[in-house]
Coordinates of C-alpha atoms in Angstrom, one line a residue:
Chain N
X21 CA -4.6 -21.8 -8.5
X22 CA -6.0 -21.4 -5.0
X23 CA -6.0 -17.8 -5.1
X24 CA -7.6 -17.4 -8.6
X25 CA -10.7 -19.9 -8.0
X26 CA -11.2 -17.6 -4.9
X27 CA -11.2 -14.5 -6.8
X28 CA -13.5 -15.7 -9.4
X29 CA -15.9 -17.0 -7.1
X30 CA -16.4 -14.1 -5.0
X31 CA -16.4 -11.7 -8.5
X32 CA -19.3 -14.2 -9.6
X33 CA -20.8 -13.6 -6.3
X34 CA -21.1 -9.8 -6.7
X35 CA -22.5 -10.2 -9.9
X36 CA -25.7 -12.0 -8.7
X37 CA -26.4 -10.8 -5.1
X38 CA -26.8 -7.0 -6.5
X39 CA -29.7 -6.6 -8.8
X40 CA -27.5 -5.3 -11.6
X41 CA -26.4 -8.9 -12.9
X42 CA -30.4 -9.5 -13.5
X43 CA -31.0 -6.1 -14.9
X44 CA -28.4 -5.9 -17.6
X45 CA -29.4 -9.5 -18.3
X46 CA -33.0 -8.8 -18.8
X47 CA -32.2 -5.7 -20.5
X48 CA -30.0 -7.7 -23.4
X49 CA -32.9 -10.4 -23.5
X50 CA -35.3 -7.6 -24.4
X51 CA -33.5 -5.8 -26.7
X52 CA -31.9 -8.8 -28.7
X53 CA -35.3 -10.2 -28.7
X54 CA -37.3 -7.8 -30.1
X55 CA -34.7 -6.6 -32.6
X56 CA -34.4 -10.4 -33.9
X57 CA -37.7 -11.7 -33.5
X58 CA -39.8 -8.9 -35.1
X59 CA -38.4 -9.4 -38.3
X60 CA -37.6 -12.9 -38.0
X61 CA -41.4 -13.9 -39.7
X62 CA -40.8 -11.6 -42.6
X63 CA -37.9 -13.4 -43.8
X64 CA -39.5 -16.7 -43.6
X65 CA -36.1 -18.0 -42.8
X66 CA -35.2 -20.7 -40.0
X67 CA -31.6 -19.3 -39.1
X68 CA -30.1 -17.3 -36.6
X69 CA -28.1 -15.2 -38.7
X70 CA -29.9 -11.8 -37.9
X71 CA -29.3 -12.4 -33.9
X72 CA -25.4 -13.0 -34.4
X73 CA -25.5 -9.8 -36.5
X74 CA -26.7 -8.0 -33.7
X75 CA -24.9 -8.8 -31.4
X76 CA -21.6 -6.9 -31.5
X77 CA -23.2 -4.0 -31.0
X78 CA -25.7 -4.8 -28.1
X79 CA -21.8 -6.3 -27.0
X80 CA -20.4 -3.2 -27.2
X81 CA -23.1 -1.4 -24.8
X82 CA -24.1 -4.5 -22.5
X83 CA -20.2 -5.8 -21.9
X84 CA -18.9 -2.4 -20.5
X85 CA -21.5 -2.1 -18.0
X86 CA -20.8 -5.4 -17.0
X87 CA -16.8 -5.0 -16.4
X88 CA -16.8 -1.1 -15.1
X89 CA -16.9 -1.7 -11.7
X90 CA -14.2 -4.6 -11.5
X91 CA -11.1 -2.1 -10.4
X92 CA -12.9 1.2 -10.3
X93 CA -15.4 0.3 -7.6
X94 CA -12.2 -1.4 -5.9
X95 CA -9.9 1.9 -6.4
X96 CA -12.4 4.0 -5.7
X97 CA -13.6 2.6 -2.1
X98 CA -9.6 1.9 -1.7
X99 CA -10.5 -2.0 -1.0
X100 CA -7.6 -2.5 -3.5
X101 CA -4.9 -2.1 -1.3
X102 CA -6.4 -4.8 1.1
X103 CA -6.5 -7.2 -2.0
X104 CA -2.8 -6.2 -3.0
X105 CA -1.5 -6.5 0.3
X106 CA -2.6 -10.4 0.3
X107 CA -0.5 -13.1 -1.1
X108 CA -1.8 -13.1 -4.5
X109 CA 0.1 -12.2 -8.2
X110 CA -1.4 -8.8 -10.0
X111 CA -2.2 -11.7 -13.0
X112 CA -4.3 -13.5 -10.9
X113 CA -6.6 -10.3 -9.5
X114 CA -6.6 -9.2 -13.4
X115 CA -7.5 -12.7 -14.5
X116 CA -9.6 -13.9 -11.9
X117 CA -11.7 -10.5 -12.7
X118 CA -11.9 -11.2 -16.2
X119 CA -12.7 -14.4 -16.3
X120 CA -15.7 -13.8 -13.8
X121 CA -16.7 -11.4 -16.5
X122 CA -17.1 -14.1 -19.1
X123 CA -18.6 -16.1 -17.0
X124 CA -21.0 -13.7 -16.4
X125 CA -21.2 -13.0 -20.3
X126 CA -21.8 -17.0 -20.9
X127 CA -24.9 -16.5 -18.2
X128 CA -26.3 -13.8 -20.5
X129 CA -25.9 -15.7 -23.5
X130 CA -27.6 -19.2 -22.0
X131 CA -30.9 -18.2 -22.1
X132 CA -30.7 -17.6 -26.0
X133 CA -30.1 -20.9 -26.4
X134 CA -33.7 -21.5 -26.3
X135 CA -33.9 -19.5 -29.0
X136 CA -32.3 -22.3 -31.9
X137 CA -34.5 -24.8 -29.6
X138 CA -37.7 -23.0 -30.7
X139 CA -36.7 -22.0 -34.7
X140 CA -35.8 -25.9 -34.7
X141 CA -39.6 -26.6 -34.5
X142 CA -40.2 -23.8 -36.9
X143 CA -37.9 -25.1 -39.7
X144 CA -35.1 -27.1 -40.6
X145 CA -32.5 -25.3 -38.5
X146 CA -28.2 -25.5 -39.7
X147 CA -26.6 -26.2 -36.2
X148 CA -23.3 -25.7 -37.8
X149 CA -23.6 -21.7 -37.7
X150 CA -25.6 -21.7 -34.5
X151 CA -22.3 -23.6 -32.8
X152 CA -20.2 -21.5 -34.3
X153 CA -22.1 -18.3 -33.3
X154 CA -21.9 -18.9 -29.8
X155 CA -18.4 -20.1 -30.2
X156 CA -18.2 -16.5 -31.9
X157 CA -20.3 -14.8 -29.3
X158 CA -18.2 -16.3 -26.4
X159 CA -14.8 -14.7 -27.9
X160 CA -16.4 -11.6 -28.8
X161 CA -17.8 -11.5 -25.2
X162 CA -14.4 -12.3 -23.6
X163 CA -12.2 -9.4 -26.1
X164 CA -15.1 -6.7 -24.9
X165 CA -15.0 -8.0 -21.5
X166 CA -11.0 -7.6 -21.3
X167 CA -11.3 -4.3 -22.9
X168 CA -13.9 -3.1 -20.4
X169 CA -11.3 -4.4 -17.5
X170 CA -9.1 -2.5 -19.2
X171 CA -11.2 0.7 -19.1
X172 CA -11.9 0.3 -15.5
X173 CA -8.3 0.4 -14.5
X174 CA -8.1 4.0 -16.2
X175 CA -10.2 5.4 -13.7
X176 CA -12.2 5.4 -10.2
X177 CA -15.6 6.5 -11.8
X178 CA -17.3 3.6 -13.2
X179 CA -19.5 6.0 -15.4
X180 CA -16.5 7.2 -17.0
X181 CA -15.2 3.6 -17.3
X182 CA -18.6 2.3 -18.8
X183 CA -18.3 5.3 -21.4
X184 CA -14.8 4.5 -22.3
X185 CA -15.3 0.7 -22.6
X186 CA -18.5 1.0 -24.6
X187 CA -16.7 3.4 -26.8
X188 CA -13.8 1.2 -27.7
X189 CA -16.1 -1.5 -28.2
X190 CA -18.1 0.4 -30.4
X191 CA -15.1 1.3 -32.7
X192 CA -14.1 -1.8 -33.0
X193 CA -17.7 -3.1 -33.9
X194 CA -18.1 0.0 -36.1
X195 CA -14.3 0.0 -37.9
X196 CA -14.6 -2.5 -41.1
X197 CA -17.8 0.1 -42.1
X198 CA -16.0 3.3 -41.6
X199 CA -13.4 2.2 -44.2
X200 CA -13.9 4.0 -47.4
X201 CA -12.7 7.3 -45.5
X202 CA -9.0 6.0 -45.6
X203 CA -6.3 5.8 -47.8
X204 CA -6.2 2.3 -50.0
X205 CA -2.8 1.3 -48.5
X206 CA -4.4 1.2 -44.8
X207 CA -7.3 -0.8 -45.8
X208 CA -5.5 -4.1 -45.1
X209 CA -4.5 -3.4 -41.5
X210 CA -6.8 -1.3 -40.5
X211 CA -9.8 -4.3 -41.6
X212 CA -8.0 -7.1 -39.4
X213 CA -8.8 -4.5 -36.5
X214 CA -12.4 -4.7 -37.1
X215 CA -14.0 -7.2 -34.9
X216 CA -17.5 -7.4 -36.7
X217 CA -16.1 -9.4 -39.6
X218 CA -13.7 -12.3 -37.8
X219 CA -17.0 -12.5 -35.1
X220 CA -18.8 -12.4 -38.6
X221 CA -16.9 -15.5 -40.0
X222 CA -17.3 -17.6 -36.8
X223 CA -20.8 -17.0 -36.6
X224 CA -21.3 -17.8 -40.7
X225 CA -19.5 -21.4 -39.1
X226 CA -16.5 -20.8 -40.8
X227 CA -13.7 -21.8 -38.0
X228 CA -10.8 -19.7 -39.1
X229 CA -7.4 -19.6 -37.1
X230 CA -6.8 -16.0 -38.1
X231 CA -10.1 -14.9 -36.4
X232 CA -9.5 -16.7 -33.0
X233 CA -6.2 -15.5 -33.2
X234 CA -7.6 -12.1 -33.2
X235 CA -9.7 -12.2 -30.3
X236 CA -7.1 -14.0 -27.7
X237 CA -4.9 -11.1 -29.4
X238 CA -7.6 -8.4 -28.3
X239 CA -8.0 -10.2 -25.0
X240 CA -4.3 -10.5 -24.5
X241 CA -3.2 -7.0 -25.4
X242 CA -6.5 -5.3 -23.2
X243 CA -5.3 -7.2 -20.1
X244 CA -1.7 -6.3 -20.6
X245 CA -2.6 -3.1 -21.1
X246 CA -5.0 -3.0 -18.2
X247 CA -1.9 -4.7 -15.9
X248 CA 0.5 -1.9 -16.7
X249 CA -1.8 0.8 -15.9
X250 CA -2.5 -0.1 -12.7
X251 CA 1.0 -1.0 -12.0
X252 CA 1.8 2.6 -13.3
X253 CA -0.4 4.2 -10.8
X254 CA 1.4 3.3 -7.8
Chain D
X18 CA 13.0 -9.7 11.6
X19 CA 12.4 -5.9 9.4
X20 CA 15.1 -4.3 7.8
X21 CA 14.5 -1.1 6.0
X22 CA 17.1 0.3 3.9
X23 CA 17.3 3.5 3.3
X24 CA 13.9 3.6 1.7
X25 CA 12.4 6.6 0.3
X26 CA 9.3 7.3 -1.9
X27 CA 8.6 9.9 -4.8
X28 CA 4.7 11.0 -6.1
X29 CA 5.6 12.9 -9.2
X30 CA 8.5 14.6 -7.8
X31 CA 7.1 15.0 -4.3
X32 CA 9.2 13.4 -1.5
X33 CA 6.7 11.5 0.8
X34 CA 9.4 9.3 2.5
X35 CA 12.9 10.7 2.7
X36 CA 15.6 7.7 3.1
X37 CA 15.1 6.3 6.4
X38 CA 16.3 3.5 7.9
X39 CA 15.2 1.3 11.0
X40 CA 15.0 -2.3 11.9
X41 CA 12.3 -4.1 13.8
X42 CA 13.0 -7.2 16.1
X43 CA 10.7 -10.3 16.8
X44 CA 7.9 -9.6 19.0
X45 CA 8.1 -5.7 19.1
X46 CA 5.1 -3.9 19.0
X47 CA 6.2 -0.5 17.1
X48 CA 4.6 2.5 16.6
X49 CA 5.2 4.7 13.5
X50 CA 4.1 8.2 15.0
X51 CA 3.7 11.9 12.9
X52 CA 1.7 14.3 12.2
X53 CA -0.8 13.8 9.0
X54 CA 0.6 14.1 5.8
X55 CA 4.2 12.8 7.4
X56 CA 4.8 9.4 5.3
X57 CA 3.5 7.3 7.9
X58 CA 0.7 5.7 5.2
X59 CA 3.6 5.3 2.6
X60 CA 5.9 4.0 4.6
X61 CA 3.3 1.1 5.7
X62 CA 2.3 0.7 2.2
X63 CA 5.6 0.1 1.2
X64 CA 6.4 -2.2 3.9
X65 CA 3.7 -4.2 2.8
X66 CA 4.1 -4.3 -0.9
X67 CA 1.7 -2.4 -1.6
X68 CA 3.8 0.1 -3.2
X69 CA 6.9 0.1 -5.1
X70 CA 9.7 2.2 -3.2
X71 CA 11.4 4.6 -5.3
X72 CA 14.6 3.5 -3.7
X73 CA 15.8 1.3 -0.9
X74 CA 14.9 -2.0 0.1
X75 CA 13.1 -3.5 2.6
X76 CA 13.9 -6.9 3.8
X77 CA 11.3 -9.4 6.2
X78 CA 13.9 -12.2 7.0
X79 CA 16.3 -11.8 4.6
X80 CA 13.6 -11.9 1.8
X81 CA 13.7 -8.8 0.0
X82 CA 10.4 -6.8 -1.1
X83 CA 11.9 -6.5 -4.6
X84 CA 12.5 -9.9 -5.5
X85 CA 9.8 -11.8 -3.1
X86 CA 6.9 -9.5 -2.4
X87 CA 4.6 -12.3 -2.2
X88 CA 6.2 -14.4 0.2
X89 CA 6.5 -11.4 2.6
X90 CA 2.7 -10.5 1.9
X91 CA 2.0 -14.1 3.2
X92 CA 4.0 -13.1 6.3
X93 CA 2.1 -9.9 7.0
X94 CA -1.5 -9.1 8.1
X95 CA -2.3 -5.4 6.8
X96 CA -4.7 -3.4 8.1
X97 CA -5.0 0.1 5.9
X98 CA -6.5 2.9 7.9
X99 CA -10.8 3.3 7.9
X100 CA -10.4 -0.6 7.5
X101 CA -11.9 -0.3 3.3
X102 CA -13.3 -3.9 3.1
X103 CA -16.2 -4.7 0.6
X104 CA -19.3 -3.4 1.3
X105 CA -21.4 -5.4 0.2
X106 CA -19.9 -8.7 1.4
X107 CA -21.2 -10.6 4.7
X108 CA -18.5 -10.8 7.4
X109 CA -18.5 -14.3 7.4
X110 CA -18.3 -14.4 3.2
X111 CA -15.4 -11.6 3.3
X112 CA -13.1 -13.8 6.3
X113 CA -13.8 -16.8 3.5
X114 CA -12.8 -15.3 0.9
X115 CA -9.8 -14.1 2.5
X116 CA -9.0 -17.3 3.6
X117 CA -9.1 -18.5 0.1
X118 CA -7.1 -16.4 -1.4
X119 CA -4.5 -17.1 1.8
X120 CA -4.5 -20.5 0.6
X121 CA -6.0 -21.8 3.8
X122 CA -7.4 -25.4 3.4
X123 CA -11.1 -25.9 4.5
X124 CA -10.4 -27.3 8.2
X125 CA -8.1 -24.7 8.9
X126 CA -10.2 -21.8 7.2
X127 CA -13.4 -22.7 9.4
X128 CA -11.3 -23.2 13.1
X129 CA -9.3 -19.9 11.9
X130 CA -12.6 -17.6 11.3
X131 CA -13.9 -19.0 14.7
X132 CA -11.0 -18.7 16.6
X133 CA -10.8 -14.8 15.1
X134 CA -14.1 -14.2 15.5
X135 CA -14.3 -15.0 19.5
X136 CA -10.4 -13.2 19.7
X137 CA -12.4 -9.8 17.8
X138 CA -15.7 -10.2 19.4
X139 CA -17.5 -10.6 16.2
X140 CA -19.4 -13.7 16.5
X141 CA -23.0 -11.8 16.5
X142 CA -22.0 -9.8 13.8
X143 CA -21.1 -12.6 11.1
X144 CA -23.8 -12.5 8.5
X145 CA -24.2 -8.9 8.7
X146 CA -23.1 -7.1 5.5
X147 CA -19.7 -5.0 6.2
X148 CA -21.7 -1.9 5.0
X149 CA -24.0 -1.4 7.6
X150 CA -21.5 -1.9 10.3
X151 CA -20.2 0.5 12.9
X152 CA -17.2 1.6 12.4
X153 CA -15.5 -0.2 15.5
X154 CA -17.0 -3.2 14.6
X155 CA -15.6 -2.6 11.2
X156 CA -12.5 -2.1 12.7
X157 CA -13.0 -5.6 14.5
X158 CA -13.8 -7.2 11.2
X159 CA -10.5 -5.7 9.9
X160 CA -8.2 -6.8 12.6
X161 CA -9.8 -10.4 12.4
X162 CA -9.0 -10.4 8.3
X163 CA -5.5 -9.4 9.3
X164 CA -4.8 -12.0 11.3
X165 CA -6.2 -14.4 9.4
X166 CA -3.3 -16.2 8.0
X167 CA -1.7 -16.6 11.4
X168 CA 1.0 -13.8 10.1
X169 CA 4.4 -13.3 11.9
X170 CA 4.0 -9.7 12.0
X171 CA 0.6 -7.3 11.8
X172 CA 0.6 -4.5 10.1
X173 CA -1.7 -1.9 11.7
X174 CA -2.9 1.8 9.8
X175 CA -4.5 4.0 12.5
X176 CA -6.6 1.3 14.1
X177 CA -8.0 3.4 16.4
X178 CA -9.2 6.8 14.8
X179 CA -12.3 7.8 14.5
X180 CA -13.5 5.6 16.7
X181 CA -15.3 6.1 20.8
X182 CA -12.7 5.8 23.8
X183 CA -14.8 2.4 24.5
X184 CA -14.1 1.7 21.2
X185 CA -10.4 2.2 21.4
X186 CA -9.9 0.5 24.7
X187 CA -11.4 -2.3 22.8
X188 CA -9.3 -2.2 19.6
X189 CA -6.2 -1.9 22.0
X190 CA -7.3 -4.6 24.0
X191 CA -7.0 -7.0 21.0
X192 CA -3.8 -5.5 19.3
X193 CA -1.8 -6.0 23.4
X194 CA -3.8 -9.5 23.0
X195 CA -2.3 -10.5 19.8
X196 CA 0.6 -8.7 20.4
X197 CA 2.2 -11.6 22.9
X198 CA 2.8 -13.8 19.4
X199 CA 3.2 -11.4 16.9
X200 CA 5.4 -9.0 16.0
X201 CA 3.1 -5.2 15.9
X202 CA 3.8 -2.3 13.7
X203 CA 1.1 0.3 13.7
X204 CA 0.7 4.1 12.5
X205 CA -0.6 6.5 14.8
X206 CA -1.0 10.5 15.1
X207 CA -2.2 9.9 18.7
X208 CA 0.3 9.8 21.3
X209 CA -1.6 8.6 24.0
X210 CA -2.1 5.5 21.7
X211 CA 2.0 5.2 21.3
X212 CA 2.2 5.9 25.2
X213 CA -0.2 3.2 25.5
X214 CA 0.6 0.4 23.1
X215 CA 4.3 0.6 22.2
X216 CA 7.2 -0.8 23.1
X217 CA 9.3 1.6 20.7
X218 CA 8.1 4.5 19.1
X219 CA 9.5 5.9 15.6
X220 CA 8.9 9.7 15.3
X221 CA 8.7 10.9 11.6
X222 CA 8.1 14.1 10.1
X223 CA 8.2 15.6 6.5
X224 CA 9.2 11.7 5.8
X225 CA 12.1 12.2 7.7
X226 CA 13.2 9.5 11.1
X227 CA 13.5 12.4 13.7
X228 CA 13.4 10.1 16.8
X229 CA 13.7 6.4 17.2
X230 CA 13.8 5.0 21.1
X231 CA 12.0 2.7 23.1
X232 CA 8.7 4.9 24.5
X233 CA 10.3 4.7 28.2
X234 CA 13.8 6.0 27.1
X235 CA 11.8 8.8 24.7
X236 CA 10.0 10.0 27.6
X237 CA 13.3 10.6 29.8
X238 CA 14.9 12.3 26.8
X239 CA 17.4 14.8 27.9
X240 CA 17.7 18.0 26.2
X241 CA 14.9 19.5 27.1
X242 CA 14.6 21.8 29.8
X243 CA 12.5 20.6 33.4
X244 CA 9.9 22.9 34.4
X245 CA 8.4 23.1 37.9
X246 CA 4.9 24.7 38.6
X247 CA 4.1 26.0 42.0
X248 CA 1.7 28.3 43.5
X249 CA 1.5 30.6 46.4
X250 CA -0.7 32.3 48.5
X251 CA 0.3 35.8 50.4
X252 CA 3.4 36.5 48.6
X253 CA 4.2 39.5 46.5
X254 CA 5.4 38.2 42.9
X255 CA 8.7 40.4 42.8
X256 CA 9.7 39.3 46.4
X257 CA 8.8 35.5 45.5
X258 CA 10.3 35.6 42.2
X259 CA 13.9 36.6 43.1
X260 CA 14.2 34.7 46.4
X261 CA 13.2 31.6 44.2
X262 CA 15.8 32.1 41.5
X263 CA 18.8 31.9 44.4
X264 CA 17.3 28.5 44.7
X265 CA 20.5 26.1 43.6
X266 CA 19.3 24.8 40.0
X267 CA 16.6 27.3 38.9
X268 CA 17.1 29.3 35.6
X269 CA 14.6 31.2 35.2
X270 CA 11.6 32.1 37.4
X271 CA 8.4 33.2 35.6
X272 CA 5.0 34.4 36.6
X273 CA 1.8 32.3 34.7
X274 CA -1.1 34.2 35.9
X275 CA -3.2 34.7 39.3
X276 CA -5.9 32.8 39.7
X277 CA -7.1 35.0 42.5
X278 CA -5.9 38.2 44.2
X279 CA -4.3 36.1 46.9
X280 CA -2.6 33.4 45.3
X281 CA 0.8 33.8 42.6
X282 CA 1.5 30.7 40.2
X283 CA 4.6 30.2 38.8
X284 CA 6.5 28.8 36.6
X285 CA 10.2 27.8 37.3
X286 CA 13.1 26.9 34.5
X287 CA 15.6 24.1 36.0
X288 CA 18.5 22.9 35.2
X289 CA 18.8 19.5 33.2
X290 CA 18.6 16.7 35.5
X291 CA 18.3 18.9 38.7
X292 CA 15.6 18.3 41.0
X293 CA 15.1 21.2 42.9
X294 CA 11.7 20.8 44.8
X295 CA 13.1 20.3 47.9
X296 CA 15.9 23.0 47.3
X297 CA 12.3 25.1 47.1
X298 CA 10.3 23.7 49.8
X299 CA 12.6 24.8 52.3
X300 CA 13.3 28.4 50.9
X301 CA 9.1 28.8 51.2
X302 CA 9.3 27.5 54.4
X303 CA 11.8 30.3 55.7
X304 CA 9.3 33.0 54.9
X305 CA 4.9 33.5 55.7
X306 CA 4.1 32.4 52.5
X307 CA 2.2 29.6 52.2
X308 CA 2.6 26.6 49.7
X309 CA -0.6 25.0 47.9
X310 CA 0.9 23.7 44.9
X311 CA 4.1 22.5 43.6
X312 CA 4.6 19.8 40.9
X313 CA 7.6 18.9 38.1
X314 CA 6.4 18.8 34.9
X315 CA 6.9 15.3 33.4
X316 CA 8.5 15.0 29.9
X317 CA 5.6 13.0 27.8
X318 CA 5.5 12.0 24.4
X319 CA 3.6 14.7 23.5
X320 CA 5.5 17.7 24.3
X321 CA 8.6 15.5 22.5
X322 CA 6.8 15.0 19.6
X323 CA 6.0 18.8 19.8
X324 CA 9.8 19.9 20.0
X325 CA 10.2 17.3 17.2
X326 CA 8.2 17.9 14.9
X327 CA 7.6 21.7 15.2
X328 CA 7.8 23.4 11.8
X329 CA 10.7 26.0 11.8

């Protein structure tokens, strides 16, 4: 345990002493804000639906350039080997890196908690799809976080590694619309991989095992995956 | 205490270590010596879990790197050469964290980073970020995170290059320092540093063991041919060259240049063992030349490590 704690704290760390931490989160702010709350008055409606629907795609570009730098910045200035050389398990550098990163991705979302606050003073607000699109966000903010990791163990440029990330995100967010170019007999399969529709269900407040199973899935299979490539590089 | 097994290492196909074999005792201080590009740096990383051998095993008391790489990581300090610590981490925040993730409680963690920081002369230099240090006092910071855990043995890669003679004097300092508790192993291309630190010194080339002695019985290897240097003034180099090879002992006589028109240095091949200044002193005395310079060439590591490691 002692290891882990240690490994998130100082990943936490380097999150907020360099100006990037404040810069992506003041970029998402901006751009979930003005994309929800210009046409929030036209539909006269006191929800949050319009901000969930944004989100896995400001995910798919924010999330990546959160998680790049975890092992490239590490391979690349060869502080690695002084990590791997300490007593600590491969699993705990890997989790202790992603679980900084949602961290991190749970400080992006709290300030959007004020915005509920303020539509509850606007109108008679459903908390039920509000919980449950936070609940949503947080899962969708961990998968795209372990995916990120998972790009930055590919490689020791952490442009490369945002590119990747945000591009696997992105199909992912993308998939369940790009359906109608395949064959019926995929449609099934090929839907469950979507993660805009089981973040969709969460955030509607529908609490569906099948859709949490699909993110820890994501999550799971993104750090394995991210695990054996590094152990592959040695 | 170290056992390695015929070890070697493969990078896609290219041999980088090459089956060796040694063993380290308790409280050595041993220096892994080559040319670049040898398989010192793999070998190390290796040793210290850092890499998977291809083959081989390495065992750190009877633990094998195999089965328990994390019980021998918490018995080694590593150092990897140019000391790559975070940047952008204070010095103090970086020994912390270290201590953290060695599992060190609180007390212990705070006595530990004092203690280190006094032993590496880095007290001034504790909230300064890693980044903007020197590179010896990088170095510092690196031998202090090394130690941290109280290891049994430190594992050392080039601690001394690229840094300033003071600089290396200092490093030194603290490795001979430490080196009364611990036991050493550290890389080095610099044989002045393996003359200087090490007990023992294992030559390697083309990831290959060519030599393995302690330095002392290294330097008085025998093989090699001795080789006395003399000069002379007023002698004519035909005359002086064949009244010196009747010397008892002498090989070969040769002539290395003239410094001036008066004076005739050469260079004389002795047998193995032989030590024929005397022998020579009193043939130079029988005849109006005088002496001004006569000296036996003394095996050092270097021109070893030359014979060694010379590519055929």
């Amino acid at each position: 345990m002692g290891p882990l704690v240690a490994i998130i704290g100082k990943e936490i760390k380097d999150y907020f002493v360099s100006p990037i931490a404040y810069i992506v989160i003041a970029v998402f702010l901006m751009v979930t804000g003005w994309l929800f709350f210009t046409t929030f008055f036209l539909f006269n409606q006191a929800d949050m639906r319009n901000f969930f629907n944004l989100l896995p795609m400001t995910f798919s570009f924010v999330i990546p350039a959160v998680t790049m730098r975890l092992f490239s910045e590490e391979r690349a200035a060869g502080s690695l080997e002084v990590l791997l050389t300490l007593p600590v398990r491969f699993s705990d550098v890997v989790m202790g890196k992603f679980l900084s990163a949602v961290l991190f991705v749970a400080a992006l979302l709290l300030p959007t908690v004020t915005y509920p606050i303020v539509i509850a003073f606007l109108g008679d607000l459903d908390w039920g799809p509000v919980m449950g699109g936070f609940a949503g966000a947080l899962l969708l903010g961990a998968a795209f976080s372990a995916i990120g990791l998972f790009a930055s163990a590919l490689t020791t440029n952490q442009v490369i590694a945002f590119i990747l990330g945000a591009l696997i995100c992105f199909c992912l967010t993308v998939l369940d619309k790009m359906l109608f170019f395949l064959p019926d007999s995929w449609l099934g399969a090929v839907a469950y991989l979507a993660a805009d529709p089981h973040f969709g269900n969460i955030a509607k407040g529908v609490i569906d095992s099948r859709d949490i199973l699909y993110f820890f899935s994501v999550m799971f299979i993104a750090l394995y995956a991210a695990t054996l490539v590094m152990q592959d590089q040695k | 205490m170290i056992e390695v097994e015929n070890l070697s290492k493969y990078y896609d196909g290219f041999c980088a270590v090459d089956r060796i074999d040694f063993s380290i005792q308790k409280g050595e201080i041993v220096g892994l010596l080559g040319p670049n590009g040898a398989g010192k740096t793999t070998t190390l990383r290796m040793l210290t879990g850092y890499l998977p051998p291809t083959s081989g095993n390495i065992k750190v008391n009877h633990l094998s790197i195999l089965t328990d790489a994390i019980e021998i990581k918490r018995l080694m300090g590593y150092l990897p050469e140019s000391a790559p610590l975070y940047r952008n981490m204070l010095v103090l925040d970086y020994l912390e964290y270290v201590a953290r993730v060695r599992g060190l409680d609180e007390k212990r963690r705070l006595h530990r980073i004092q203690e280190l920081s006094e032993v590496c002369g880095i007290q001034e230099i504790m909230h300064f970020a890693i980044g903007e240090l020197s590179r010896g006092l990088k170095q510092r910071v690196g031998l202090a995170h090394a130690m941290l855990g109280d290891p049994e043995i430190l594992v050392l890669d080039e601690p001394t290059s690229g840094l300033d003679p003071n600089q290396i004097v200092e490093i030194r300092d603290i490795i001979r320092r430490a080196s009364r508790e611990k036991t050493i192993i550290l890389s080095t291309h610099i044989l002045s540093e393996a003359e200087a630190t090490c007990d023992r010194v294992i030559i390697i080339h083309r990831g290959k063991i060519v030599a393995d002695d302690d330095t002392q019985a290294l330097q008085e290897i025998s093989g090699l041919d001795q080789v006395v240097l003399l000069s002379l003034r007023h002698a004519r180099a035909d005359a002086a060259i064949s009244r010196l090879k009747a010397v008892e002992g002498i090989l070969d006589v040769q002539e290395v240049g003239r410094p001036d028109t008066e004076t005739l240095s050469l260079s004389l091949r002795c047998r193995e063992g032989s030590d024929p200044r005397e022998d020579l002193y009193q043939a130079i005395k029988a005849t109006d030349w005088s002496l001004i310079e006569l000296h036996q060439q003394t095996q050092n590591l270097e021109t070893i490590f030359r014979e060694l490691t010379r590519e055929d």
